[in-house]
Amino acid sequence: MAMEATHVLFAKNLKPRLNVQNEPAFFAGSIYPDSRYLTGLPRQKTHGLKRLQNPFSLDLSDFEKGWATHILYDQISGTYLREIISGNPDTSNQALITMTAMKLLEDQASYKKIIDPNIIFQTMEIPKCPCKESKEKLEMYYHLNEQLYYTSPNIEAYQYFFEKLMPSKTYVDQVIDEANQISKNSRLKLEVLQIYNQVINNPLLI
């Protein structure tokens, strides 16, 4: 469970172990699953395919390897996100909002760790509708990511991005407000920013 700069950072860290030949396709795969927010595909369709649960599988294309890194990061990081939320009962009634806000803050930190992130997002090889989704909506998703990550994104940039992907402005406003609140809580923010290192050091990756 993460946003796209975090997924690119994770894919970039795993890339030396995956024998990647086509980087634009690989990185495009790393953010592809979340296109479902715009294309309307069910989550199971983009995150639940059994053959894409392991990026180290030998029979995957470079795009599929990137796709699989996305699924793997979501799988591992989700455990840590839920642990943080369970330790903060005041936010338990709005768990989804809180998790999205945490992912936003994690993403801001991830962007700063990537060398030339804007180039990675600008040169992604847009896939040809792997799940038979709308070509126009899929292209729009990649273009929105290009815009968001052209420079280090601030809260307002994420708000614009969310409003394009999610139908409820009320929900987006709540996420942005929650992100601002978490930013003021140094202990909680530190827990969020430690998630990436916890994932990288997870036994599944050793």
PDB file of C-alpha atoms in Angstrom, residues 11-125:
ATOM      1  CA  ALA A  11      11.254  -0.993  -8.035  1.00  0.00           C
ATOM      2  CA  LYS A  12      14.501   0.916  -8.523  1.00  0.00           C
ATOM      3  CA  ASN A  13      16.004  -0.722  -5.440  1.00  0.00           C
ATOM      4  CA  LEU A  14      15.005  -4.206  -6.602  1.00  0.00           C
ATOM      5  CA  LYS A  15      15.970  -3.663 -10.253  1.00  0.00           C
ATOM      6  CA  PRO A  16      19.603  -4.886  -9.967  1.00  0.00           C
ATOM      7  CA  ARG A  17      18.276  -8.269  -8.836  1.00  0.00           C
ATOM      8  CA  LEU A  18      15.683  -8.625 -11.607  1.00  0.00           C
ATOM      9  CA  ASN A  19      17.710  -8.578 -14.846  1.00  0.00           C
ATOM     10  CA  VAL A  20      15.681  -5.705 -16.277  1.00  0.00           C
ATOM     11  CA  GLN A  21      16.398  -4.809 -19.922  1.00  0.00           C
ATOM     12  CA  ASN A  22      13.623  -2.295 -20.621  1.00  0.00           C
ATOM     13  CA  GLU A  23      13.549   0.322 -17.853  1.00  0.00           C
ATOM     14  CA  PRO A  24      10.669   2.431 -19.260  1.00  0.00           C
ATOM     15  CA  ALA A  25       8.441  -0.658 -19.357  1.00  0.00           C
ATOM     16  CA  PHE A  26       9.639  -1.830 -15.935  1.00  0.00           C
ATOM     17  CA  PHE A  27       8.899   1.460 -14.197  1.00  0.00           C
ATOM     18  CA  ALA A  28       5.582   1.774 -16.020  1.00  0.00           C
ATOM     19  CA  GLY A  29       4.679  -1.604 -14.566  1.00  0.00           C
ATOM     20  CA  SER A  30       5.605  -0.463 -11.074  1.00  0.00           C
ATOM     21  CA  ILE A  31       2.811   2.133 -11.025  1.00  0.00           C
ATOM     22  CA  TYR A  32       0.329   0.401 -13.339  1.00  0.00           C
ATOM     23  CA  PRO A  33      -1.872  -1.343 -10.717  1.00  0.00           C
ATOM     24  CA  ASP A  34      -3.159   1.923  -9.243  1.00  0.00           C
ATOM     25  CA  SER A  35      -4.473   3.023 -12.633  1.00  0.00           C
ATOM     26  CA  ARG A  36      -7.578   1.144 -11.488  1.00  0.00           C
ATOM     27  CA  TYR A  37      -8.694   4.286  -9.642  1.00  0.00           C
ATOM     28  CA  LEU A  38      -9.164   5.981 -13.009  1.00  0.00           C
ATOM     29  CA  THR A  39     -10.047   3.032 -15.239  1.00  0.00           C
ATOM     30  CA  GLY A  40     -12.544   1.521 -12.821  1.00  0.00           C
ATOM     31  CA  LEU A  41     -11.039  -1.970 -12.706  1.00  0.00           C
ATOM     32  CA  PRO A  42     -11.594  -3.956  -9.491  1.00  0.00           C
ATOM     33  CA  ARG A  43      -8.546  -4.185  -7.215  1.00  0.00           C
ATOM     34  CA  GLN A  44      -8.384  -7.957  -7.597  1.00  0.00           C
ATOM     35  CA  LYS A  45      -7.801  -7.495 -11.322  1.00  0.00           C
ATOM     36  CA  THR A  46      -4.661  -5.379 -10.882  1.00  0.00           C
ATOM     37  CA  HIS A  47      -3.346  -6.584  -7.521  1.00  0.00           C
ATOM     38  CA  GLY A  48      -4.508 -10.177  -7.177  1.00  0.00           C
ATOM     39  CA  LEU A  49      -3.041 -12.106 -10.113  1.00  0.00           C
ATOM     40  CA  LYS A  50      -1.174 -15.126  -8.724  1.00  0.00           C
ATOM     41  CA  ARG A  51       1.569 -15.152 -11.363  1.00  0.00           C
ATOM     42  CA  LEU A  52       2.498 -11.577 -10.460  1.00  0.00           C
ATOM     43  CA  GLN A  53       2.996 -12.088  -6.731  1.00  0.00           C
ATOM     44  CA  ASN A  54       6.754 -12.624  -7.124  1.00  0.00           C
ATOM     45  CA  PRO A  55       8.912 -10.149  -9.103  1.00  0.00           C
ATOM     46  CA  PHE A  56      11.765 -12.674  -9.075  1.00  0.00           C
ATOM     47  CA  SER A  57       9.847 -15.132 -11.275  1.00  0.00           C
ATOM     48  CA  LEU A  58      11.828 -15.934 -14.406  1.00  0.00           C
ATOM     49  CA  ASP A  59       8.887 -15.957 -16.823  1.00  0.00           C
ATOM     50  CA  LEU A  60       7.855 -12.304 -16.410  1.00  0.00           C
ATOM     51  CA  SER A  61       8.325  -9.495 -18.921  1.00  0.00           C
ATOM     52  CA  ASP A  62      10.009  -6.335 -17.661  1.00  0.00           C
ATOM     53  CA  PHE A  63       6.613  -4.630 -17.414  1.00  0.00           C
ATOM     54  CA  GLU A  64       5.303  -7.556 -15.375  1.00  0.00           C
ATOM     55  CA  LYS A  65       8.367  -7.476 -13.111  1.00  0.00           C
ATOM     56  CA  GLY A  66       7.592  -3.852 -12.308  1.00  0.00           C
ATOM     57  CA  TRP A  67       3.937  -4.735 -11.794  1.00  0.00           C
ATOM     58  CA  ALA A  68       4.971  -7.503  -9.387  1.00  0.00           C
ATOM     59  CA  THR A  69       7.180  -5.144  -7.342  1.00  0.00           C
ATOM     60  CA  HIS A  70       4.106  -2.987  -6.823  1.00  0.00           C
ATOM     61  CA  ILE A  71       2.078  -5.905  -5.515  1.00  0.00           C
ATOM     62  CA  LEU A  72       4.915  -7.025  -3.248  1.00  0.00           C
ATOM     63  CA  TYR A  73       5.385  -3.585  -1.711  1.00  0.00           C
ATOM     64  CA  ASP A  74       1.669  -3.233  -1.048  1.00  0.00           C
ATOM     65  CA  GLN A  75       1.600  -6.649   0.562  1.00  0.00           C
ATOM     66  CA  ILE A  76       4.469  -5.963   2.966  1.00  0.00           C
ATOM     67  CA  SER A  77       3.860  -2.287   3.730  1.00  0.00           C
ATOM     68  CA  GLY A  78       0.174  -2.848   4.423  1.00  0.00           C
ATOM     69  CA  THR A  79       1.106  -4.824   7.523  1.00  0.00           C
ATOM     70  CA  TYR A  80       3.162  -1.938   8.909  1.00  0.00           C
ATOM     71  CA  LEU A  81       0.512   0.665   8.064  1.00  0.00           C
ATOM     72  CA  ARG A  82      -2.163  -1.305   9.871  1.00  0.00           C
ATOM     73  CA  GLU A  83       0.107  -1.710  12.901  1.00  0.00           C
ATOM     74  CA  ILE A  84       0.527   2.063  13.125  1.00  0.00           C
ATOM     75  CA  ILE A  85      -3.203   2.676  12.841  1.00  0.00           C
ATOM     76  CA  SER A  86      -4.053   0.032  15.437  1.00  0.00           C
ATOM     77  CA  GLY A  87      -1.767   1.866  17.853  1.00  0.00           C
ATOM     78  CA  ASN A  88      -3.661   5.123  17.300  1.00  0.00           C
ATOM     79  CA  PRO A  89      -7.286   4.362  18.219  1.00  0.00           C
ATOM     80  CA  ASP A  90      -8.349   7.967  17.721  1.00  0.00           C
ATOM     81  CA  THR A  91      -8.047   7.429  13.972  1.00  0.00           C
ATOM     82  CA  SER A  92      -9.510   3.915  13.820  1.00  0.00           C
ATOM     83  CA  ASN A  93     -12.944   5.128  12.651  1.00  0.00           C
ATOM     84  CA  GLN A  94     -11.404   6.652   9.555  1.00  0.00           C
ATOM     85  CA  ALA A  95      -8.736   4.067   8.846  1.00  0.00           C
ATOM     86  CA  LEU A  96      -8.867   4.429   5.066  1.00  0.00           C
ATOM     87  CA  ILE A  97      -8.450   8.197   5.213  1.00  0.00           C
ATOM     88  CA  THR A  98      -5.563   7.882   7.645  1.00  0.00           C
ATOM     89  CA  MET A  99      -3.804   5.228   5.569  1.00  0.00           C
ATOM     90  CA  THR A 100      -4.076   7.338   2.424  1.00  0.00           C
ATOM     91  CA  ALA A 101      -2.696  10.372   4.264  1.00  0.00           C
ATOM     92  CA  MET A 102       0.201   8.296   5.571  1.00  0.00           C
ATOM     93  CA  LYS A 103       0.949   7.029   2.069  1.00  0.00           C
ATOM     94  CA  LEU A 104       1.057  10.628   0.843  1.00  0.00           C
ATOM     95  CA  LEU A 105       3.663  11.604   3.439  1.00  0.00           C
ATOM     96  CA  GLU A 106       5.690   8.469   2.724  1.00  0.00           C
ATOM     97  CA  ASP A 107       5.547   9.333  -0.970  1.00  0.00           C
ATOM     98  CA  GLN A 108       6.931  12.822  -0.472  1.00  0.00           C
ATOM     99  CA  ALA A 109       9.933  11.329   1.307  1.00  0.00           C
ATOM    100  CA  SER A 110      10.361   8.629  -1.341  1.00  0.00           C
ATOM    101  CA  TYR A 111      10.463  11.164  -4.175  1.00  0.00           C
ATOM    102  CA  LYS A 112      13.482  12.859  -2.608  1.00  0.00           C
ATOM    103  CA  LYS A 113      15.402   9.562  -2.534  1.00  0.00           C
ATOM    104  CA  ILE A 114      15.082   8.916  -6.290  1.00  0.00           C
ATOM    105  CA  ILE A 115      17.737  10.183  -8.693  1.00  0.00           C
ATOM    106  CA  ASP A 116      16.071  12.069 -11.588  1.00  0.00           C
ATOM    107  CA  PRO A 117      12.517  10.984 -10.692  1.00  0.00           C
ATOM    108  CA  ASN A 118      10.958  13.354 -13.216  1.00  0.00           C
ATOM    109  CA  ILE A 119      12.842  11.629 -16.043  1.00  0.00           C
ATOM    110  CA  ILE A 120      11.662   8.197 -14.891  1.00  0.00           C
ATOM    111  CA  PHE A 121       8.029   9.314 -14.915  1.00  0.00           C
ATOM    112  CA  GLN A 122       8.343  11.174 -18.228  1.00  0.00           C
ATOM    113  CA  THR A 123       9.882   8.227 -20.070  1.00  0.00           C
ATOM    114  CA  MET A 124       7.593   5.439 -18.887  1.00  0.00           C
ATOM    115  CA  GLU A 125       6.370   3.162 -21.669  1.00  0.00           C
TER     116      GLU A 125
END
